[in-house]
Coordinates of C-alpha atoms in Angstrom, one line a residue:
X1 CA 0.8 -23.3 -56.8
X2 CA -1.0 -23.5 -53.4
X3 CA -1.0 -26.9 -51.7
X4 CA -4.2 -28.4 -50.2
X5 CA -3.8 -26.9 -46.7
X6 CA -3.0 -23.4 -48.0
X7 CA -5.7 -23.7 -50.6
X8 CA -8.3 -24.6 -47.9
X9 CA -7.4 -21.5 -45.9
X10 CA -7.6 -19.3 -49.1
X11 CA -11.0 -20.8 -50.0
X12 CA -12.3 -20.0 -46.5
X13 CA -11.4 -16.4 -47.0
X14 CA -8.1 -16.4 -45.1
X15 CA -5.4 -14.6 -47.2
X16 CA -2.5 -16.9 -46.3
X17 CA -0.1 -15.8 -49.0
X18 CA -0.3 -12.2 -48.0
X19 CA 0.0 -13.2 -44.3
X20 CA 3.1 -15.3 -44.9
X21 CA 4.7 -12.4 -46.8
X22 CA 4.0 -9.9 -44.0
X23 CA 5.2 -12.3 -41.3
X24 CA 8.5 -12.9 -43.2
X25 CA 9.0 -9.1 -43.4
X26 CA 8.5 -8.7 -39.6
X27 CA 10.9 -11.5 -38.8
X28 CA 13.6 -9.9 -41.0
X29 CA 13.3 -6.4 -39.3
X30 CA 16.4 -5.1 -37.6
X31 CA 16.4 -4.5 -33.8
X32 CA 15.6 -0.8 -34.3
X33 CA 12.9 -1.5 -37.0
X34 CA 11.3 -4.1 -34.8
X35 CA 11.1 -1.7 -31.8
X36 CA 9.4 0.9 -34.1
X37 CA 7.1 -1.8 -35.5
X38 CA 5.9 -2.8 -32.0
X39 CA 5.3 0.8 -31.0
X40 CA 3.4 1.6 -34.2
X41 CA 1.2 -1.6 -34.1
X42 CA 0.4 -1.0 -30.4
X43 CA -0.7 2.6 -31.2
X44 CA -2.6 1.5 -34.4
X45 CA -4.6 -1.2 -32.7
X46 CA -5.6 1.0 -29.7
X47 CA -6.6 3.8 -32.0
X48 CA -8.6 1.5 -34.2
X49 CA -10.6 0.0 -31.4
X50 CA -11.1 3.4 -29.7
X51 CA -12.6 4.7 -33.0
X52 CA -14.5 1.5 -34.1
X53 CA -15.4 -0.6 -31.0
X54 CA -18.0 0.6 -28.5
X55 CA -17.1 -2.2 -26.1
X56 CA -13.5 -1.0 -25.9
X57 CA -14.5 2.7 -25.8
X58 CA -16.6 1.9 -22.8
X59 CA -13.8 0.0 -21.1
X60 CA -11.3 2.8 -21.6
X61 CA -13.8 5.6 -20.7
X62 CA -13.5 9.3 -21.5
X63 CA -9.7 9.5 -21.0
X64 CA -7.8 11.2 -23.9
X65 CA -4.0 10.9 -24.7
X66 CA -3.9 7.9 -22.5
X67 CA -0.5 6.3 -22.0
X68 CA 0.0 2.6 -22.8
X69 CA 0.6 1.6 -19.1
X70 CA -2.6 3.4 -18.1
X71 CA -4.8 1.4 -20.5
X72 CA -7.2 -0.9 -18.7
X73 CA -6.4 -4.6 -18.2
X74 CA -8.9 -6.7 -20.1
X75 CA -10.0 -9.9 -18.3
X76 CA -12.1 -12.9 -19.2
X77 CA -15.1 -11.6 -17.2
X78 CA -15.1 -8.4 -19.4
X79 CA -15.4 -10.7 -22.4
X80 CA -18.4 -12.7 -21.1
X81 CA -21.0 -10.7 -22.9
X82 CA -22.6 -11.4 -26.3
X83 CA -20.0 -11.3 -29.1
X84 CA -22.2 -8.9 -31.2
X85 CA -21.7 -6.3 -28.4
X86 CA -17.9 -6.7 -28.7
X87 CA -17.4 -6.6 -32.5
X88 CA -15.9 -3.6 -34.2
X89 CA -17.7 -1.6 -36.9
X90 CA -17.7 -3.4 -40.2
X91 CA -17.5 -6.8 -38.7
X92 CA -20.4 -9.2 -38.3
X93 CA -20.8 -12.8 -37.3
X94 CA -20.7 -13.7 -41.0
X95 CA -17.4 -12.1 -42.0
X96 CA -15.1 -13.1 -39.1
X97 CA -13.4 -16.3 -37.8
X98 CA -15.5 -17.5 -34.9
X99 CA -14.5 -19.8 -32.1
X100 CA -14.8 -20.2 -28.3
X101 CA -12.3 -20.8 -25.6
X102 CA -12.1 -24.2 -24.0
X103 CA -13.3 -23.0 -20.6
X104 CA -10.3 -24.7 -18.9
X105 CA -9.8 -21.4 -17.0
X106 CA -13.4 -21.6 -15.7
X107 CA -14.4 -18.6 -17.8
X108 CA -15.3 -19.6 -21.3
X109 CA -16.4 -17.1 -24.0
X110 CA -16.9 -16.8 -27.7
X111 CA -14.4 -14.7 -29.6
X112 CA -13.8 -13.4 -33.2
X113 CA -10.7 -12.7 -35.3
X114 CA -10.8 -10.8 -38.6
X115 CA -9.8 -13.1 -41.4
X116 CA -6.4 -11.5 -42.0
X117 CA -5.5 -11.7 -38.3
X118 CA -6.4 -15.4 -38.4
X119 CA -4.4 -15.9 -41.5
X120 CA -1.4 -14.4 -39.7
X121 CA -2.0 -16.9 -36.8
X122 CA -1.7 -19.8 -39.4
X123 CA 1.4 -18.2 -40.9
X124 CA 2.9 -18.0 -37.5
X125 CA 2.1 -21.7 -36.8
X126 CA 3.5 -22.7 -40.2
X127 CA 6.8 -20.8 -39.6
X128 CA 7.4 -22.3 -36.1
X129 CA 6.6 -25.9 -37.0
X130 CA 8.9 -25.3 -40.0
X131 CA 11.8 -24.8 -37.6
X132 CA 11.5 -28.6 -37.1
X133 CA 11.0 -29.5 -40.8
X134 CA 7.3 -29.9 -40.4
X135 CA 5.2 -28.7 -43.4
X136 CA 1.4 -28.5 -42.9
X137 CA 0.9 -29.1 -46.6
X138 CA 2.7 -32.4 -46.7
X139 CA 3.6 -33.7 -43.2
X140 CA 1.2 -36.3 -41.7
X141 CA 0.1 -35.5 -38.1
X142 CA -0.9 -37.9 -35.3
X143 CA -3.3 -35.7 -33.4
X144 CA -4.1 -36.4 -29.7
X145 CA -7.1 -34.1 -29.2
X146 CA -10.7 -34.1 -28.2
X147 CA -13.4 -34.1 -30.8
X148 CA -17.1 -32.8 -30.8
X149 CA -19.4 -35.7 -30.2
X150 CA -22.5 -34.2 -32.0
X151 CA -22.8 -35.5 -35.5
X152 CA -22.3 -32.2 -37.4
X153 CA -19.4 -31.1 -35.2
X154 CA -17.8 -34.5 -35.5
X155 CA -18.0 -34.7 -39.3
X156 CA -16.7 -31.1 -39.6
X157 CA -13.6 -31.8 -37.5
X158 CA -12.9 -35.0 -39.4
X159 CA -13.1 -33.0 -42.7
X160 CA -10.7 -30.4 -41.3
X161 CA -8.4 -33.3 -40.3
X162 CA -8.5 -34.6 -43.9
X163 CA -7.6 -31.1 -45.3
X164 CA -4.9 -30.6 -42.7
X165 CA -3.3 -34.1 -43.2
X166 CA -4.1 -35.2 -39.6
X167 CA -5.2 -38.5 -38.2
X168 CA -7.0 -37.9 -34.9
X169 CA -6.7 -40.0 -31.8
X170 CA -9.7 -39.0 -29.6
X171 CA -8.5 -38.7 -26.0
X172 CA -11.7 -39.3 -24.0
X173 CA -11.0 -43.0 -23.5
X174 CA -7.3 -43.8 -22.8
X175 CA -7.6 -47.3 -21.5
X176 CA -4.9 -49.9 -22.4
X177 CA -7.3 -51.5 -24.9
X178 CA -7.7 -48.1 -26.7
X179 CA -4.0 -47.3 -26.5
X180 CA -3.2 -50.7 -28.1
X181 CA -5.3 -49.6 -31.1
X182 CA -3.4 -46.3 -31.2
X183 CA -0.2 -48.3 -31.3
X184 CA -1.5 -50.3 -34.2
X185 CA -2.1 -47.1 -36.2
X186 CA 1.6 -46.1 -35.7
X187 CA 2.6 -49.5 -37.1
X188 CA 0.7 -49.0 -40.3
X189 CA 0.7 -45.2 -41.0
X190 CA 3.7 -43.0 -41.9
X191 CA 3.3 -40.2 -39.4
X192 CA 5.7 -37.3 -39.5
X193 CA 4.9 -35.8 -36.1
X194 CA 2.7 -36.0 -33.0
X195 CA 0.7 -33.0 -31.8
X196 CA -1.7 -32.8 -28.9
X197 CA -2.5 -32.5 -25.2
X198 CA 0.4 -33.2 -22.9
X199 CA -1.4 -35.5 -20.5
X200 CA -2.7 -37.8 -23.2
X201 CA 0.6 -38.0 -24.9
X202 CA 2.4 -38.7 -21.6
X203 CA -0.1 -41.5 -20.9
X204 CA 0.6 -43.1 -24.3
X205 CA 4.4 -42.9 -23.5
X206 CA 3.8 -44.7 -20.1
X207 CA 1.9 -47.4 -22.0
X208 CA 4.9 -47.8 -24.4
X209 CA 7.3 -47.9 -21.4
X210 CA 5.4 -50.7 -19.8
X211 CA 5.7 -52.7 -23.1
X212 CA 9.3 -51.7 -23.6
X213 CA 8.5 -50.1 -27.0
X214 CA 10.3 -47.1 -28.6
X215 CA 7.8 -45.5 -30.9
X216 CA 10.2 -44.4 -33.6
X217 CA 11.4 -48.0 -34.1
X218 CA 7.9 -49.0 -35.2
X219 CA 7.2 -45.7 -37.0
X220 CA 10.5 -44.6 -38.4
X221 CA 9.0 -41.6 -40.3
X222 CA 8.4 -39.7 -37.0
X223 CA 10.5 -36.5 -36.7
X224 CA 9.1 -34.6 -33.7
X225 CA 6.4 -34.4 -31.0
X226 CA 4.7 -31.1 -30.1
X227 CA 2.8 -30.9 -26.8
X228 CA 0.3 -28.2 -25.9
X229 CA -2.5 -26.9 -23.6
X230 CA -1.2 -28.5 -20.3
X231 CA 2.0 -28.2 -18.2
X232 CA 4.9 -30.3 -19.4
X233 CA 7.1 -31.4 -16.5
X234 CA 10.7 -32.1 -17.0
X235 CA 10.3 -35.7 -15.8
X236 CA 7.6 -36.2 -18.4
X237 CA 9.7 -34.6 -21.1
X238 CA 12.5 -37.1 -20.3
X239 CA 10.0 -40.0 -20.5
X240 CA 8.6 -38.8 -23.9
X241 CA 12.1 -38.4 -25.4
X242 CA 13.0 -41.9 -24.2
X243 CA 9.9 -43.7 -25.4
X244 CA 9.3 -41.8 -28.6
X245 CA 12.9 -41.4 -29.7
X246 CA 12.3 -38.0 -31.2
X247 CA 12.6 -34.3 -30.1
X248 CA 9.8 -33.1 -27.7
X249 CA 8.8 -29.5 -28.4
X250 CA 6.8 -27.5 -25.9
X251 CA 4.3 -24.9 -27.1
X252 CA 2.1 -22.5 -25.2
X253 CA -0.9 -20.9 -26.9
X254 CA -4.4 -19.6 -26.6
X255 CA -7.1 -20.1 -29.2
X256 CA -8.3 -16.5 -28.8
X257 CA -4.8 -15.2 -29.5
X258 CA -2.1 -17.2 -31.3
X259 CA 0.9 -19.3 -30.4
X260 CA 2.3 -17.4 -27.4
X261 CA 5.6 -19.2 -26.9
X262 CA 7.1 -22.1 -28.9
X263 CA 10.3 -24.0 -28.1
X264 CA 12.9 -23.1 -30.7
X265 CA 15.8 -25.4 -31.9
X266 CA 18.0 -24.1 -29.1
X267 CA 15.5 -25.3 -26.5
X268 CA 14.4 -21.8 -25.6
X269 CA 10.7 -21.0 -25.1
X270 CA 10.6 -18.2 -27.6
X271 CA 7.7 -15.7 -27.3
X272 CA 5.8 -14.7 -30.4
X273 CA 6.9 -11.1 -30.9
X274 CA 5.5 -10.8 -34.5
X275 CA 1.8 -10.9 -33.9
X276 CA 1.6 -10.4 -30.1
X277 CA 3.0 -8.1 -27.4
X278 CA 3.6 -9.8 -24.1
X279 CA 4.0 -8.1 -20.7
X280 CA 4.4 -9.4 -17.2
X281 CA 2.5 -7.4 -14.6
X282 CA 2.4 -7.4 -10.8
X283 CA -0.9 -7.3 -8.7
X284 CA -1.0 -3.5 -9.1
X285 CA -0.8 -3.8 -12.9
X286 CA 2.8 -2.4 -12.9
X287 CA 5.1 -3.7 -15.6
X288 CA 7.7 -6.1 -14.1
X289 CA 11.3 -6.4 -15.4
X290 CA 12.7 -9.5 -17.0
X291 CA 13.3 -12.3 -14.4
X292 CA 10.3 -11.3 -12.2
X293 CA 7.2 -13.5 -11.8
X294 CA 3.8 -12.0 -12.5
X295 CA 0.6 -12.2 -14.6
X296 CA 0.9 -12.7 -18.3
X297 CA -0.8 -9.9 -20.2
X298 CA -1.0 -10.1 -24.0
X299 CA -2.0 -7.7 -26.8
X300 CA -3.0 -9.1 -30.2
X301 CA -1.4 -6.6 -32.5
X302 CA -3.5 -7.4 -35.6
X303 CA -7.0 -8.4 -34.5
X304 CA -9.4 -5.7 -35.5
X305 CA -12.7 -7.7 -35.1
X306 CA -12.5 -8.2 -31.4
X307 CA -10.1 -6.2 -29.1
X308 CA -7.5 -8.2 -27.1
X309 CA -5.5 -5.3 -25.7
X310 CA -3.6 -5.8 -22.5
X311 CA -5.6 -9.0 -22.0
X312 CA -4.9 -10.9 -18.8
X313 CA -4.9 -14.5 -20.0
X314 CA -5.0 -15.9 -16.5
X315 CA -1.5 -17.4 -16.4
X316 CA 1.5 -16.6 -14.3
X317 CA 5.0 -16.6 -15.8
X318 CA 8.5 -15.2 -15.9
X319 CA 10.4 -13.7 -18.9
X320 CA 14.0 -14.7 -19.0
X321 CA 16.6 -12.0 -18.1
X322 CA 18.3 -12.6 -21.5
X323 CA 15.1 -11.6 -23.3
X324 CA 15.1 -8.8 -25.8
X325 CA 12.0 -7.0 -27.2
X326 CA 12.7 -8.7 -30.6
X327 CA 13.2 -12.1 -29.0
X328 CA 11.5 -12.5 -25.6
X329 CA 12.1 -15.9 -23.9
X330 CA 9.6 -17.4 -21.5
X331 CA 11.7 -18.7 -18.6
X332 CA 8.9 -20.4 -16.8
X333 CA 5.1 -20.9 -16.9
X334 CA 4.1 -21.2 -13.3
X335 CA 0.4 -22.0 -13.7
X336 CA -3.0 -20.3 -13.9
X337 CA -4.0 -17.5 -11.6
X338 CA -7.2 -19.4 -10.7
X339 CA -5.1 -22.5 -9.7
X340 CA -3.8 -20.9 -6.5
X341 CA -4.1 -23.0 -3.4
X342 CA -4.9 -20.9 -0.2
X343 CA -3.7 -22.8 2.9
X344 CA -4.9 -22.5 6.6
X345 CA -1.8 -20.5 7.5
X346 CA -2.7 -17.9 4.9
X347 CA 0.0 -19.0 2.6
X348 CA -0.7 -19.0 -1.1
X349 CA 0.9 -21.5 -3.4
X350 CA 0.4 -22.4 -7.1
X351 CA -1.8 -25.5 -7.1
X352 CA 0.7 -27.2 -9.4
X353 CA 3.2 -27.3 -6.5
X354 CA 0.9 -29.9 -4.9
X355 CA 0.8 -31.7 -8.2
X356 CA 4.5 -31.6 -8.7
X357 CA 5.4 -32.8 -5.1
X358 CA 2.8 -35.6 -5.3
X359 CA 3.9 -36.6 -8.8
X360 CA 7.5 -37.2 -7.6
X361 CA 6.3 -39.9 -5.3
X362 CA 3.1 -41.3 -6.8
X363 CA 4.7 -42.3 -10.1
X364 CA 7.8 -43.9 -8.8
X365 CA 6.7 -47.5 -9.3
X366 CA 4.8 -46.9 -12.6
X367 CA 1.6 -48.1 -11.0
X368 CA -0.2 -44.7 -11.2
X369 CA -1.1 -43.6 -14.8
X370 CA -2.7 -40.2 -14.1
X371 CA -4.0 -38.2 -11.2
X372 CA -5.6 -34.8 -10.4
X373 CA -5.8 -32.8 -7.1
X374 CA -8.9 -30.9 -5.9
X375 CA -8.9 -28.4 -3.0
X376 CA -12.4 -28.7 -1.4
X377 CA -11.7 -26.7 1.9
X378 CA -8.8 -24.6 3.2
X379 CA -7.2 -27.7 4.8
X380 CA -8.8 -30.4 2.6
X381 CA -7.8 -32.0 -0.7
X382 CA -8.9 -34.9 -2.8
X383 CA -6.5 -36.8 -5.0
X384 CA -8.2 -38.8 -7.7
X385 CA -6.0 -41.3 -9.6
X386 CA -6.0 -44.0 -12.2
X387 CA -3.8 -47.0 -11.4
X388 CA -3.6 -50.8 -11.7
X389 CA -3.5 -51.1 -7.9
X390 CA -4.6 -49.1 -4.9
X391 CA -2.0 -46.7 -3.4
X392 CA -0.3 -48.3 -0.4
X393 CA -0.3 -46.8 3.1
X394 CA 3.4 -46.2 2.7
X395 CA 2.9 -44.2 -0.5
X396 CA 0.1 -42.1 1.0
X397 CA 2.3 -41.5 4.1
X398 CA 5.2 -40.3 1.8
X399 CA 2.9 -37.9 -0.1
X400 CA 1.6 -36.4 3.2
X401 CA 5.2 -36.0 4.5
X402 CA 6.4 -34.3 1.3
X403 CA 3.5 -31.9 1.2
X404 CA 4.0 -31.1 4.9
X405 CA 7.7 -30.4 4.1
X406 CA 7.2 -28.3 0.9
X407 CA 3.9 -26.6 1.7
X408 CA 2.6 -27.0 5.3
X409 CA 1.6 -29.7 7.8
X410 CA -1.8 -30.7 9.1
X411 CA -3.6 -30.9 5.7
X412 CA -6.3 -33.5 5.2
X413 CA -6.3 -35.8 2.1
X414 CA -8.8 -38.2 0.6
X415 CA -7.4 -40.6 -2.0
X416 CA -9.9 -42.0 -4.6
X417 CA -9.0 -44.6 -7.2
X418 CA -10.9 -44.1 -10.5
X419 CA -11.2 -46.0 -13.8
X420 CA -11.1 -42.7 -15.7
X421 CA -10.5 -39.1 -14.8
X422 CA -12.8 -36.2 -15.7
X423 CA -11.6 -34.1 -18.6
X424 CA -13.0 -31.0 -20.1
X425 CA -15.4 -31.3 -23.1
X426 CA -12.3 -30.8 -25.3
X427 CA -10.4 -33.6 -23.7
X428 CA -8.0 -31.5 -21.5
X429 CA -7.0 -32.7 -18.1
X430 CA -7.0 -30.0 -15.4
X431 CA -4.3 -31.2 -13.0
X432 CA -5.3 -29.0 -10.0
X433 CA -8.6 -27.3 -9.2
X434 CA -9.6 -25.2 -6.3
X435 CA -13.3 -25.2 -5.2
X436 CA -12.8 -22.5 -2.7

């Protein structure tokens, strides 16, 4: 008998039972069988879109017998055209799963998944959360996410929350008064796990630290916390483990694809090799070996409605040297390709380097709750922060010294204290942004 969550998927046309069965069969393949499965699925999905998708046909051109490594790299700009122009034959706006990306990359677009492909996405989620004894049909989720503010969108999300056994904590206002109310819910509700945006959950942990509260002591049913959508720094992970008293699991995903990587029970960031094929490419689109840093390029092996073949997601990362085709491990997620700081010397540095260096100083005394860094000119940066008190001249001097040491000297900084930081319309906090 299907439980409420599985039943809601089935009623919406997503064949979850079939998807779970196929996913299980993929997971149980031998090494040789899995290698053949990947090669077959890559060929099948390319052939399907070349025969049924005019958008992809145009992208590839008139080449025949094209090798995998010579297929074009699909980027977000390619996808910024009306969805009806990108759908495969047999698919319409009425018989697919529709959604749009958050736009945190600066390049939002609408996408589609065929219903079986989306069911596989849910089967993948269910399996990975199950590694930590979380069952979507029965476990109760404390959800730190944004929510649409229009009436229909708001009610729709609340209904989905009900079906999915979720209680939502909207993240647009994270003042102490609001966090106090959040805490009150943890005292009265039997949550099994926390899931949501990293920055919001970290802010809640800092609030608990200030009050010397361990969350699991007031909500003993909690088993785990899953953070997503934003970078999780090691220092923040340590803080979360301390203040929540439960395992902290890091996930990396994209709404247009699937869960891309999910921390397993051994603490490895395991790549999804069941529904996706992940490559790391250099600036010339050459495939890099394990251990080398490059652009993360992903193929959705099952989505027939809308091609995501060799899709440059806009992130930079490294696959671990111990990876295998059946079990790739994401060693490091460096940041987004559009978050690169270009400095007066010509040096290029991931914007998160600024954030990381600044973070090590700015949060020492617990005064600063959150901050973001914006590059406005080659040599000019703005740091906006939320804190109880203004940063001292000594703190500002230390930040400038550290950045001069780790990046380069003679950079200009403006520090602005704010009551609240700007988030995307989904509630994500973009930690570094270049306006160059």
